[in-house]
CSV table of C-alpha atoms and ligand atoms in Angstrom, one decimal:
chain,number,residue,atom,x,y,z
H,55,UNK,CA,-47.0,225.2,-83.9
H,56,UNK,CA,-50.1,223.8,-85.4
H,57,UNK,CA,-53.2,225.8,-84.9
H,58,UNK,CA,-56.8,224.9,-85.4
H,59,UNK,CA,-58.0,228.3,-86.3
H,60,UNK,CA,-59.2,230.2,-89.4
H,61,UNK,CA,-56.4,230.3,-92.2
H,62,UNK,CA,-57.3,234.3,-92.1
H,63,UNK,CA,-54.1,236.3,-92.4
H,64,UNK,CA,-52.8,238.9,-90.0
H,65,UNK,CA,-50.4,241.2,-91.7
H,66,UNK,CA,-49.0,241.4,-95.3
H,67,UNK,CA,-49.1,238.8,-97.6
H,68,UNK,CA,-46.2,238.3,-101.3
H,69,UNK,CA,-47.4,236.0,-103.4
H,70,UNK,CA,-45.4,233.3,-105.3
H,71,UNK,CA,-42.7,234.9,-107.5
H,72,UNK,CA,-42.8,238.4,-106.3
H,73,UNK,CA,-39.1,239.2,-105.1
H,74,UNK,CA,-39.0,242.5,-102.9
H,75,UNK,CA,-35.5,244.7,-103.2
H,76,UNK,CA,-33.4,245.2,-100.5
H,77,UNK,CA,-31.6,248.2,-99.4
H,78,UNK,CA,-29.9,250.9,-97.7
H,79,UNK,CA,-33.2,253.1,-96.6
H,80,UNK,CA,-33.1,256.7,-95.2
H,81,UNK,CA,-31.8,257.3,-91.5
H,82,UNK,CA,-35.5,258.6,-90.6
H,83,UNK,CA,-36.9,255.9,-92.4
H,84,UNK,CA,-36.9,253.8,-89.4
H,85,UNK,CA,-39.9,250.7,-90.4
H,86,UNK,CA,-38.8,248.5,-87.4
H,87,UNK,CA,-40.0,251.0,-84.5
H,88,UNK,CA,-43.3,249.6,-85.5
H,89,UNK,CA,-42.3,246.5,-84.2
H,90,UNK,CA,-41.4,248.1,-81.0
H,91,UNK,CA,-38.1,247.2,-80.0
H,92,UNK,CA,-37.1,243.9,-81.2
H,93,UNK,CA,-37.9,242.5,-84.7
H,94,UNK,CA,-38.1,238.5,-84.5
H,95,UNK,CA,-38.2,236.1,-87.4
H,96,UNK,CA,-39.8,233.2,-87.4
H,97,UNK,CA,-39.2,230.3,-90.4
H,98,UNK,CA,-40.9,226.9,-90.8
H,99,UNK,CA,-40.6,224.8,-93.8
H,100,UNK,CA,-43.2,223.8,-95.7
H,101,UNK,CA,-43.8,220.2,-95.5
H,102,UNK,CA,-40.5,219.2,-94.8
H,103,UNK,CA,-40.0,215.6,-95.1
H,104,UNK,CA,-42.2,215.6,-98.1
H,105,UNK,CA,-40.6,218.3,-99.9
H,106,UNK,CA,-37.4,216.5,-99.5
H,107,UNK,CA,-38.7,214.1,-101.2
H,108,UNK,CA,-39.9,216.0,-103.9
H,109,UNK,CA,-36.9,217.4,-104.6
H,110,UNK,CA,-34.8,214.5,-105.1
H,111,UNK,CA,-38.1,212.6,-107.2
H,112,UNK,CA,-39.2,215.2,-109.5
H,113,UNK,CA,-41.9,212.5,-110.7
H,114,UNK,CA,-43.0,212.9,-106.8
H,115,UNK,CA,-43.6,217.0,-107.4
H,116,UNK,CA,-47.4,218.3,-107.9
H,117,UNK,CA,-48.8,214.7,-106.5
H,118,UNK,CA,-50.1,213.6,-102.8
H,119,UNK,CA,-46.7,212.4,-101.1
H,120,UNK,CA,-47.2,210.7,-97.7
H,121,UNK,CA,-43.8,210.2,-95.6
H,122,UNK,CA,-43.9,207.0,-92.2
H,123,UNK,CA,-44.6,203.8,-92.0
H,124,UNK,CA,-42.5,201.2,-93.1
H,125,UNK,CA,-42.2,200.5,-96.9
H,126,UNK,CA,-44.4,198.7,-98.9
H,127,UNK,CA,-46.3,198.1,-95.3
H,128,UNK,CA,-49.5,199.9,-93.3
H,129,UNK,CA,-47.6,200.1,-90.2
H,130,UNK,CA,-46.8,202.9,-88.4
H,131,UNK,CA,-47.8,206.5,-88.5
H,132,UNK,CA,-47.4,209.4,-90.6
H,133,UNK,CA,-44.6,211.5,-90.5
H,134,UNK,CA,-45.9,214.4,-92.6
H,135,UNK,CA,-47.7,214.3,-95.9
H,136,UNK,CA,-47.3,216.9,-99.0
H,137,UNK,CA,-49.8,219.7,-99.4
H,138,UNK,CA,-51.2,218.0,-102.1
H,139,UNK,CA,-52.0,215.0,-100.0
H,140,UNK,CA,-53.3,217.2,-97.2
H,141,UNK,CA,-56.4,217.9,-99.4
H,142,UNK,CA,-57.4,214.5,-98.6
H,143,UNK,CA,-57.3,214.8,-95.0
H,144,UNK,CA,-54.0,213.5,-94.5
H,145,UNK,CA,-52.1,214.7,-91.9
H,146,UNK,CA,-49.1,213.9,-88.9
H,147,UNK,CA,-49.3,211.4,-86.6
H,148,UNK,CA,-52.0,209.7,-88.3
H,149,UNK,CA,-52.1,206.0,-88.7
H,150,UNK,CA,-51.1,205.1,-92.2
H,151,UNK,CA,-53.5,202.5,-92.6
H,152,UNK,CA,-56.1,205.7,-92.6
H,153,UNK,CA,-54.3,207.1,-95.1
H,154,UNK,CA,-54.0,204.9,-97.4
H,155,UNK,CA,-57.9,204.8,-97.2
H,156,UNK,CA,-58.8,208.3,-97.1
H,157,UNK,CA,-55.9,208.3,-100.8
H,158,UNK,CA,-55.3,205.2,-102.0
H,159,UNK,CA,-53.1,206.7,-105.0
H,160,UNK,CA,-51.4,208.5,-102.5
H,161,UNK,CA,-47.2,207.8,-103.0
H,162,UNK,CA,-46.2,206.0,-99.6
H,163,UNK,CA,-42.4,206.6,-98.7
H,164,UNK,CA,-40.9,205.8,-95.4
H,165,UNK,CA,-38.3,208.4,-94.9
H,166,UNK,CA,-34.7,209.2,-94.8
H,167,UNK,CA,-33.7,210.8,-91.8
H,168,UNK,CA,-30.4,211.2,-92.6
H,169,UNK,CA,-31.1,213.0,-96.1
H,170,UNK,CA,-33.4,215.5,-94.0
H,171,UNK,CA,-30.7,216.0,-91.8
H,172,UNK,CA,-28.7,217.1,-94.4
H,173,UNK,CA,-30.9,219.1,-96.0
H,174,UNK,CA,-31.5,220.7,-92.1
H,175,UNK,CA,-27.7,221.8,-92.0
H,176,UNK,CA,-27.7,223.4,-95.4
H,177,UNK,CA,-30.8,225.7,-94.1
H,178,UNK,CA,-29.1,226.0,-91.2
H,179,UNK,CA,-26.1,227.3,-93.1
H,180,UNK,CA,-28.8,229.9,-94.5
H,181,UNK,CA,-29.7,231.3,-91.2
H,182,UNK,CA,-26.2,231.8,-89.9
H,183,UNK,CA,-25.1,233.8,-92.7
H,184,UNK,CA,-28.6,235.9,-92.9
H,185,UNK,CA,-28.6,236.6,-88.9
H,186,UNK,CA,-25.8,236.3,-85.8
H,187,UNK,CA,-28.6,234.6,-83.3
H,188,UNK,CA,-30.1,231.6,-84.8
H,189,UNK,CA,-31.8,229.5,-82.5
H,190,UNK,CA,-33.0,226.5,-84.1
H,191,UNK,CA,-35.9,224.9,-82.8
H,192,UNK,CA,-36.3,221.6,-84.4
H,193,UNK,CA,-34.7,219.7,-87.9
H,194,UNK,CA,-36.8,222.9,-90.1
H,195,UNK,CA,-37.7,225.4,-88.0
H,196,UNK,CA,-35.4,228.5,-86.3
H,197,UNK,CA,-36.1,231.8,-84.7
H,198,UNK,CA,-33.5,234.9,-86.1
H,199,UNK,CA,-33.1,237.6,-84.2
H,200,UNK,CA,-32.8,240.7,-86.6
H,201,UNK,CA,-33.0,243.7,-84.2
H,202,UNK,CA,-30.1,245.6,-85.5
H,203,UNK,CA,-29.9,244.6,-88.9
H,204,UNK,CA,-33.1,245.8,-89.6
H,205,UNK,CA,-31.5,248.9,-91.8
H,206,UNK,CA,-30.4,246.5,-94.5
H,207,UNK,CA,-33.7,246.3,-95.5
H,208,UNK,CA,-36.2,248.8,-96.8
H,209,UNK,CA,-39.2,247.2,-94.8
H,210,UNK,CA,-39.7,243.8,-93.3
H,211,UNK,CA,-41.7,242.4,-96.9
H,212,UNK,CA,-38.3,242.8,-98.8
H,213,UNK,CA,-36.1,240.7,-95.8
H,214,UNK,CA,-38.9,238.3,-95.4
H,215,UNK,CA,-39.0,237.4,-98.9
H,216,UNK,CA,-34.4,237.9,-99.0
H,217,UNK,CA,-34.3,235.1,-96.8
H,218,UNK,CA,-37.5,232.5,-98.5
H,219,UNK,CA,-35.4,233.4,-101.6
H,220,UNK,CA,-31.7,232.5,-100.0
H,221,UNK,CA,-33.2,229.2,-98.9
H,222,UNK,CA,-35.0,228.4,-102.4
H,223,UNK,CA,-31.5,229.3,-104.0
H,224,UNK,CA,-29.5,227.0,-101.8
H,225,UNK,CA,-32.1,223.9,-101.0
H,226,UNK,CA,-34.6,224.7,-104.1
H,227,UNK,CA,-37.5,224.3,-101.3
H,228,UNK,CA,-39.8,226.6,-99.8
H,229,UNK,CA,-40.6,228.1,-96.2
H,230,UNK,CA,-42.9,230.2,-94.6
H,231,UNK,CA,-42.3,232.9,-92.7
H,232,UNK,CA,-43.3,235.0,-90.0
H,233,UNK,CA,-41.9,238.5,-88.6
H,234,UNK,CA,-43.5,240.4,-85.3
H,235,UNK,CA,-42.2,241.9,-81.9
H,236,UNK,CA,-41.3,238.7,-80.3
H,237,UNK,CA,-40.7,235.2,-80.7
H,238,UNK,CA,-44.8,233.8,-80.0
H,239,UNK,CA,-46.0,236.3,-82.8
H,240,UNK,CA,-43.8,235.7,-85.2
H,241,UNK,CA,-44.3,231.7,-84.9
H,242,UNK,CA,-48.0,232.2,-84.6
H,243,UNK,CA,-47.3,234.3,-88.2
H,244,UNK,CA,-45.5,232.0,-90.2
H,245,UNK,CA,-48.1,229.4,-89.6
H,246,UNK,CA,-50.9,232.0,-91.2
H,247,UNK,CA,-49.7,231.3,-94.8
H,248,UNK,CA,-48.2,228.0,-95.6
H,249,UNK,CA,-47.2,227.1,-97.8
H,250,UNK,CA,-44.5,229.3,-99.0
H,251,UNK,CA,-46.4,232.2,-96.9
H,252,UNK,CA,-44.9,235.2,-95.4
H,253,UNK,CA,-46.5,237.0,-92.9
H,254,UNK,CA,-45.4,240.2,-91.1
H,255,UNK,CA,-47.2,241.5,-88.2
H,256,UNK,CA,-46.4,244.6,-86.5
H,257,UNK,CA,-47.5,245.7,-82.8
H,258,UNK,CA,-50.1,247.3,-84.0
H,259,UNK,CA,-51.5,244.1,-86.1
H,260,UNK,CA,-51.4,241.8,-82.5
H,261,UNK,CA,-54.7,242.1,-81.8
H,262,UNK,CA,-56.2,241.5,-85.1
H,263,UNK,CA,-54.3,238.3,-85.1
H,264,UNK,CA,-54.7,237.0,-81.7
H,265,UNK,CA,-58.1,237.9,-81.1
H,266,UNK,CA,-59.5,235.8,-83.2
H,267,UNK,CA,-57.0,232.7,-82.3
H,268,UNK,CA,-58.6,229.4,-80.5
H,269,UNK,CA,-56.7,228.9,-77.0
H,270,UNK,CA,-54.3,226.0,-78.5
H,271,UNK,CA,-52.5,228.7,-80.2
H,272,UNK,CA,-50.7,230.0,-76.7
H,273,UNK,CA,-47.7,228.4,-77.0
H,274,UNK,CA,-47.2,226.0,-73.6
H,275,UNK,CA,-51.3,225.2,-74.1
H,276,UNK,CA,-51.6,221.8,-74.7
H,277,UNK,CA,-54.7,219.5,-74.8
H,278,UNK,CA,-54.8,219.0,-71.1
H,279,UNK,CA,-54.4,222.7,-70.0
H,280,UNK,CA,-56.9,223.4,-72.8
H,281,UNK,CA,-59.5,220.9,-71.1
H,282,UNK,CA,-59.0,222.5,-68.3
H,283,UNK,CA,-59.7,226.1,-69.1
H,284,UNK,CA,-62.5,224.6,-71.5
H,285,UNK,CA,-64.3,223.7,-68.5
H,286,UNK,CA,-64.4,227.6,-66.9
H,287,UNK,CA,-65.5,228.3,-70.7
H,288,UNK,CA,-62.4,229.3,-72.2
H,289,UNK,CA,-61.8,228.6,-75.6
H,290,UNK,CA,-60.6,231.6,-77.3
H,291,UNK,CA,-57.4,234.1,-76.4
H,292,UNK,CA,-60.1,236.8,-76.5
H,293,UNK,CA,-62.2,234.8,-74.0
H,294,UNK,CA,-58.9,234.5,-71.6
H,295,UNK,CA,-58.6,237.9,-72.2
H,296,UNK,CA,-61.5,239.2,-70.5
H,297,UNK,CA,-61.1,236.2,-67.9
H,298,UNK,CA,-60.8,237.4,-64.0
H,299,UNK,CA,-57.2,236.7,-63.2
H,300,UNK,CA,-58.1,235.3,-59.8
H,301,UNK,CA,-60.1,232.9,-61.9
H,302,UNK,CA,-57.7,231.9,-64.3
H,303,UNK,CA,-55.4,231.0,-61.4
H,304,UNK,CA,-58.0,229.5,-59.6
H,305,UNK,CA,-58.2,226.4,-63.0
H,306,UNK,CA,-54.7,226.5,-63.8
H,307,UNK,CA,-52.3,227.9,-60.6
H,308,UNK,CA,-50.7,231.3,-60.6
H,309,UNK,CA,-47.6,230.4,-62.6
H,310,UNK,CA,-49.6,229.5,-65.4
H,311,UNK,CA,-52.0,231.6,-65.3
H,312,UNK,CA,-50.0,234.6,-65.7
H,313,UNK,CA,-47.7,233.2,-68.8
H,314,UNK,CA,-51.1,232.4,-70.1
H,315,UNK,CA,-52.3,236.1,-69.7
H,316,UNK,CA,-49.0,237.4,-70.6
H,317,UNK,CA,-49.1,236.0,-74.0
H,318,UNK,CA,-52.5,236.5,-75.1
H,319,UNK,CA,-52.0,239.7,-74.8
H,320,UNK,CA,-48.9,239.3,-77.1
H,321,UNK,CA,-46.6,240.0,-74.1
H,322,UNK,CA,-43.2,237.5,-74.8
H,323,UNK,CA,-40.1,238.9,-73.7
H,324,UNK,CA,-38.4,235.2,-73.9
H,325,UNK,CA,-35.2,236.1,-75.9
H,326,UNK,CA,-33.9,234.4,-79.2
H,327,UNK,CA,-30.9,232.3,-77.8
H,328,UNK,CA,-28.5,231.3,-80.1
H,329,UNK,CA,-27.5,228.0,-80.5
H,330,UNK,CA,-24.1,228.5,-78.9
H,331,UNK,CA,-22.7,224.5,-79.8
H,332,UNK,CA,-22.5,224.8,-83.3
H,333,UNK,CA,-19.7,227.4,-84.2
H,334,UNK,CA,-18.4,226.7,-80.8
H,335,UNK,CA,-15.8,224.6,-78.5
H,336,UNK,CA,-17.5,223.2,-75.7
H,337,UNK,CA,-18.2,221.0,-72.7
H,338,UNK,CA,-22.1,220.3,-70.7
H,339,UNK,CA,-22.3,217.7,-68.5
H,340,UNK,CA,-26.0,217.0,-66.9
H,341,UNK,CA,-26.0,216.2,-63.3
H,342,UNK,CA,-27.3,212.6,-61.9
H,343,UNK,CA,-28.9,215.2,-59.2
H,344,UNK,CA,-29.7,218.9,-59.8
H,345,UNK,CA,-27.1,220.7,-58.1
H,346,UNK,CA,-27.9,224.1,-56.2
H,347,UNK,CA,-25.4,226.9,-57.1
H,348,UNK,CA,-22.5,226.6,-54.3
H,349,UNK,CA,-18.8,225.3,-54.0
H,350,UNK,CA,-20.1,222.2,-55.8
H,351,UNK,CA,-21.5,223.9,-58.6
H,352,UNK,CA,-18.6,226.4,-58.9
H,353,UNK,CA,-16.1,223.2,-59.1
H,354,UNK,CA,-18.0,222.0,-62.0
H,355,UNK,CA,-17.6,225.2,-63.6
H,356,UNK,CA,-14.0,225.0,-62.9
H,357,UNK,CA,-13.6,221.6,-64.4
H,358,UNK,CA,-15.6,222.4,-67.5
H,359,UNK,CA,-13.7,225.8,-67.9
H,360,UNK,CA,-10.5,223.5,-67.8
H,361,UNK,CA,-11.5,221.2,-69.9
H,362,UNK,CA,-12.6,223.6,-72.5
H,363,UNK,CA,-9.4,225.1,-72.1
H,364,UNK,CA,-7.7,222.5,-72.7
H,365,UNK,CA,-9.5,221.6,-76.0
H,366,UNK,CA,-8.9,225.2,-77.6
H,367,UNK,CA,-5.2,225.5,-76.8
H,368,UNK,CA,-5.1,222.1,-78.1
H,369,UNK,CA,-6.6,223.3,-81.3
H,370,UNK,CA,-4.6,226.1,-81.1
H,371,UNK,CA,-7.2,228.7,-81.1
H,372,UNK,CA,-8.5,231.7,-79.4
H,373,UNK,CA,-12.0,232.7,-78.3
H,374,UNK,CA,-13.8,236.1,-77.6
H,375,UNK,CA,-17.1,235.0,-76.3
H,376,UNK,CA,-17.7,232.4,-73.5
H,377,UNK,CA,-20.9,231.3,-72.8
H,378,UNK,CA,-22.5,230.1,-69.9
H,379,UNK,CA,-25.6,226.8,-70.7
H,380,UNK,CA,-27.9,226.2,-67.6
H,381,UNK,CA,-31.2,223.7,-67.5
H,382,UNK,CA,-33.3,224.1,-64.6
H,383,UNK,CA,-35.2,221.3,-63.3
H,384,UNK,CA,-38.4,221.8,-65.8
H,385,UNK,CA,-36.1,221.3,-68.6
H,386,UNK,CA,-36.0,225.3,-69.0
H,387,UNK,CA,-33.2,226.5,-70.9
H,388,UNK,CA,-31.1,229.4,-70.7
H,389,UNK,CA,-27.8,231.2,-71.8
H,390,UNK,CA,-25.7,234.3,-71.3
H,391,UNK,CA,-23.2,235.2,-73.2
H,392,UNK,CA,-20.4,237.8,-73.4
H,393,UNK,CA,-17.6,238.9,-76.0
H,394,UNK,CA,-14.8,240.4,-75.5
H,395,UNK,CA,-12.2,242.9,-77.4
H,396,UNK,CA,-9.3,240.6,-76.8
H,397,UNK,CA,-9.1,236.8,-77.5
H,398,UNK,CA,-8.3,234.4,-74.8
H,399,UNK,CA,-7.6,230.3,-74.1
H,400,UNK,CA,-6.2,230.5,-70.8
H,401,UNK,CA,-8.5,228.7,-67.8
H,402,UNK,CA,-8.6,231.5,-65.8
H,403,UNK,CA,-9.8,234.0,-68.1
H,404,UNK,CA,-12.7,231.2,-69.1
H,405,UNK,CA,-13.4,230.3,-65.3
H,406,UNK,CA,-13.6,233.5,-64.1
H,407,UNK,CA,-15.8,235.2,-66.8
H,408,UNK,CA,-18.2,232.0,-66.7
H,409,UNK,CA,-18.3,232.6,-63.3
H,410,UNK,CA,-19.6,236.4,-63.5
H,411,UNK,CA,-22.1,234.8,-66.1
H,412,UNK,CA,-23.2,232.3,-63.5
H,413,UNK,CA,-23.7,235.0,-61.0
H,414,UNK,CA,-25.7,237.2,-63.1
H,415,UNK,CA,-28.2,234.0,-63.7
H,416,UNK,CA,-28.9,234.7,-59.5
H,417,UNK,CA,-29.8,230.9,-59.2
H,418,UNK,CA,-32.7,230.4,-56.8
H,419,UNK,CA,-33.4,226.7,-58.2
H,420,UNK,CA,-30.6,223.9,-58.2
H,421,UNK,CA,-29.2,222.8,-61.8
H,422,UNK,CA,-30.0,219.8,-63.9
H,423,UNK,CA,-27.2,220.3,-66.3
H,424,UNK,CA,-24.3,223.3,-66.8
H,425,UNK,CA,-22.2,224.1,-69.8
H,426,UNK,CA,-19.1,226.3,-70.8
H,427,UNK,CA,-18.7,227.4,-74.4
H,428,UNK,CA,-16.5,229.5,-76.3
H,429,UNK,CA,-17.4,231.4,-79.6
H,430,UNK,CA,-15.7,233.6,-81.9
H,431,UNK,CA,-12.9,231.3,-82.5
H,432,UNK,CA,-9.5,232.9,-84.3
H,433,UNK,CA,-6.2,231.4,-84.8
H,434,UNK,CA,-4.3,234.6,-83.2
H,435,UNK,CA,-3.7,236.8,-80.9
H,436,UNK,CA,-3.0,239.9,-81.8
H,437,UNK,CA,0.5,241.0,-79.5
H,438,UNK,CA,-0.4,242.3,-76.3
H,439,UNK,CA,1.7,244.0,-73.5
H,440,UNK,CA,0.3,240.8,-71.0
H,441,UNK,CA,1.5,238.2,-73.3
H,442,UNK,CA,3.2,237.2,-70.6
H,443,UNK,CA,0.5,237.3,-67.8
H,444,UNK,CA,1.2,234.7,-64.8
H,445,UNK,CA,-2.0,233.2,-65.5
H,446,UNK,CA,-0.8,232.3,-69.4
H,447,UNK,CA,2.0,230.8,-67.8
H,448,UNK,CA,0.5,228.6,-65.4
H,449,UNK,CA,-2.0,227.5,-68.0
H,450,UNK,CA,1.3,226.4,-70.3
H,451,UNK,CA,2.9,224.9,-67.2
H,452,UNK,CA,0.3,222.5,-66.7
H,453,UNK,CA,-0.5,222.1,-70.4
H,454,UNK,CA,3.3,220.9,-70.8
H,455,UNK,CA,3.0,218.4,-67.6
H,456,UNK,CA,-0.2,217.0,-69.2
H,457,UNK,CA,1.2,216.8,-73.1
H,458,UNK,CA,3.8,214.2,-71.1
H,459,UNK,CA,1.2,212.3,-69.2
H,460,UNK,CA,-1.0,212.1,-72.0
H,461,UNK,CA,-4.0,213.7,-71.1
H,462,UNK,CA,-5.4,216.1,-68.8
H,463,UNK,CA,-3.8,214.7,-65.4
H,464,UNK,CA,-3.0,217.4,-63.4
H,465,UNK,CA,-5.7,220.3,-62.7
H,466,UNK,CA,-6.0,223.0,-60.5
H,467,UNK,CA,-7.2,222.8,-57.1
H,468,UNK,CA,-10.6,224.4,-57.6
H,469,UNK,CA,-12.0,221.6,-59.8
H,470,UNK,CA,-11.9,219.0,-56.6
W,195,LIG,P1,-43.6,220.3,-89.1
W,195,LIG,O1,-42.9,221.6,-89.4
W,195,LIG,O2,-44.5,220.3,-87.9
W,195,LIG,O3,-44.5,219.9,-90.3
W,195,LIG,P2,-44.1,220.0,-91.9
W,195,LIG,O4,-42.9,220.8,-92.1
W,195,LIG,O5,-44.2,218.6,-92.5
W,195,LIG,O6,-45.4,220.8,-92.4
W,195,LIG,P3,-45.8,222.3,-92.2
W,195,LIG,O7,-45.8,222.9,-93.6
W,195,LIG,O8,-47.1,222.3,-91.6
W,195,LIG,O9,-44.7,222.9,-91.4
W,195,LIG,O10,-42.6,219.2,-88.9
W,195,LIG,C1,-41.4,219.1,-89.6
W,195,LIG,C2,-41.0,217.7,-89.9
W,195,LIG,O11,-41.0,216.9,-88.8
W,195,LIG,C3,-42.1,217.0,-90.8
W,195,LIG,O12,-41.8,217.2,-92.2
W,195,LIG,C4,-41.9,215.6,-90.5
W,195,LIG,C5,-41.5,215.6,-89.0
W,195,LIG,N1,-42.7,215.3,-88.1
W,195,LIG,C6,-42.9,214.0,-87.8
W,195,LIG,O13,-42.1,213.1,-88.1
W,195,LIG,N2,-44.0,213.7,-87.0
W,195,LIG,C7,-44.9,214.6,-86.6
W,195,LIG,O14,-45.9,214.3,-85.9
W,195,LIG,C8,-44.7,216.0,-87.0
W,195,LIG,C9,-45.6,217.1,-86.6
W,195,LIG,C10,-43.5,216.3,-87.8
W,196,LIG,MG1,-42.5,222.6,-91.2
């Protein structure tokens, strides 16, 4: 999130080469309850593209790198320029035509998308191992959730700074960081201090920061909605907070108005959702139509629990957490998730747990797309007195008919 406000800082701020230590702290030494309840990372890499870049030309490091357009040409747009190159005015999304004008001695490169990508999956390695709910939210940027891992860490400076430092070791570039209560704080944070910034904000520290935020900074704000409330006078989150609901609602209808209100006044209860495909076997198909929840619906869970079924026994593993994907029809994205003790592959283990998941959802709106997805993959399971439950044996049944036809031919009766 880019925000057009004053580079003032709202929490605590490392500078360049001071390394926190972690540790074990005391059991009464609790330094998360002043994040009240859930302690949310947010990381951002500085300058991305050009950092890349950087790294792989060290004649490009300390000098004004400008990434887009096409090479050796003025077409196109810029993709992101280094910090260096900022100081001239440079910026995303701008022509580079006006770049070149506004830094002639600039260096022009037009970007390697797959190296980025690369370099993305090596962070994103990083993340995984640092927290168990990673949800990326673009090619160098995540949310972590760290509520209960918090005690690994003698305050939220030292595992801040433990993961800028894991990501320096394993990529040699640097990130910015953000930690408060939820997931709009901590993004608004890490955008206090780039480059390399770190910024933690507890609920006590909200206000400072928000008060003094222009309205762009609520996330879901964009330039139309912020014409809009410009026009009843609003311009600041402090200016929306002392706005009239009735009048807010009035400029922006009542949905909107109240997610508006909601977050500036820090309120964000949106959870970090981890990115369930990437450790995971899987199937999501979106609909040509939405589809409300009902016997059609329930058949496409049925035929994506099959064929997800089918996939792990044919990788011959065992999962312990299913996962249940659902977009609504404004793009909205959600998951719920559950793990078990004991590890399963069977279809009716997978349908009938997705299905609980889909309940719990309580649709009231119709589906864009669904997906199944097992996690916490093994290669065994442990002996059990059911070994031999009649739903196993269905499931190998079938799974011998379809080895001879070649493919998943015969299914069960629910996924008509
Ligand atoms: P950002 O994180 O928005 O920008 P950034 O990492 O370059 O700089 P900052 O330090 O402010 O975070 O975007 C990440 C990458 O996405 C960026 O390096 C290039 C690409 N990008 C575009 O290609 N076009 C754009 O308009 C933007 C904003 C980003
Ligand atoms: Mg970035």
């Amino acid at each position: 999130m880019k925000t057009d406000g004053p580079g003032a800082h709202g929490g605590d701020r490392w500078g360049d080469g001071a390394v926190a230590g972690s540790g074990v702290c005391n059991a009464d030494d609790r330094w998360w309850t002043s994040f009240g309840g859930r302690t949310i990372m947010h990381i951002d890499m500085d300058a991305f593209f050009a950092q890349v870049e950087a790294l792989d030309n060290p004649d490009y490091r300390g000098k004004p790198v400008v990434v887009g357009g096409r090479r050796g040409g003025e077409r196109g747009v810029v993709s992101t320029a280094s910090y260096e190159a900022r100081k001239f005015g440079i910026h995303s999304a701008m022509p580079i035509r006006r770049a070149v004008a506004l830094c002639p001695h600039a260096i022009f490169v037009s970007g390697r998308m797959d190296r980025y990508e690369e370099v993305s999956k090596h962070i994103r390695a990083v993340l995984d191992d640092f927290s168990p709910v990673v949800e990326p939210l673009s090619i160098d940027e995540a949310f972590l959730d760290m509520s209960g891992a918090e005690h690994l860490y003698v305050d939220a400076t030292a595992m801040g700074m433990d993961l800028k430092k894991r990501i320096r070791d394993a990529t040699g570039l640097t990130g910015s960081v953000g930690i408060g209560p939820n997931k709009f704080i901590a993004k608004l944070a890490s955008d206090q201090q780039k480059p390399d910034g770190l910024v933690i904000v507890k609920a006590a520290d909200v206000d400072r920061l928000l008060l003094r935020m222009p309205i762009r900074a609520i996330w879901g704000v964009g330039p139309k909605t912020a014409a809009r409330l410009a026009e009843i006078g609003l311009r600041t989150v402090a200016q929306v907070r002392a706005c009239p609901e009735g009048k807010l609602a009035d400029a922006v209808g009542e949905r909107l108005a109240r997610h508006i209100r909601g977050l500036a006044f820090g309120r964000d209860e949106r959870p970090v959702e981890a990115d369930v495909e990437a450790k995971s076997i899987g199937r999501e198909t979106t609909f040509a139509e939405d589809v409300a929840d009902g016997p059609k619906l329930r058949g496409h869970l049925a035929r994506l629990a099959g064929n997800v079924g089918w996939r792990l026994r044919r990788a011959g593993v065992y999962a312990r957490t299913v996962t249940v994907k659902i977009r609504l029809p404004d793009f909205q994205t959600h998951t719920k998730s559950r793990t078990f003790e004991a590890p399963f592959h069977d279809d009716d283990t997978l349908y009938n747990e997705a299905g609980k998941l889909l309940d719990e959802f309580a649709l009231k709106q119709p589906l864009r797309l669904l997906g199944v997805y097992t996690s916490h993959l093994q290669e065994h399971k442990q002996v059990s007195l059911f070994e031999d439950m009649p739903a196993d044996r269905l499931t190998e049944v079938l799974d011998e008919l379809n080895m001879k036809l070649g493919g998943r031919v015969v299914r069960r009766g629910r996924e008509l």
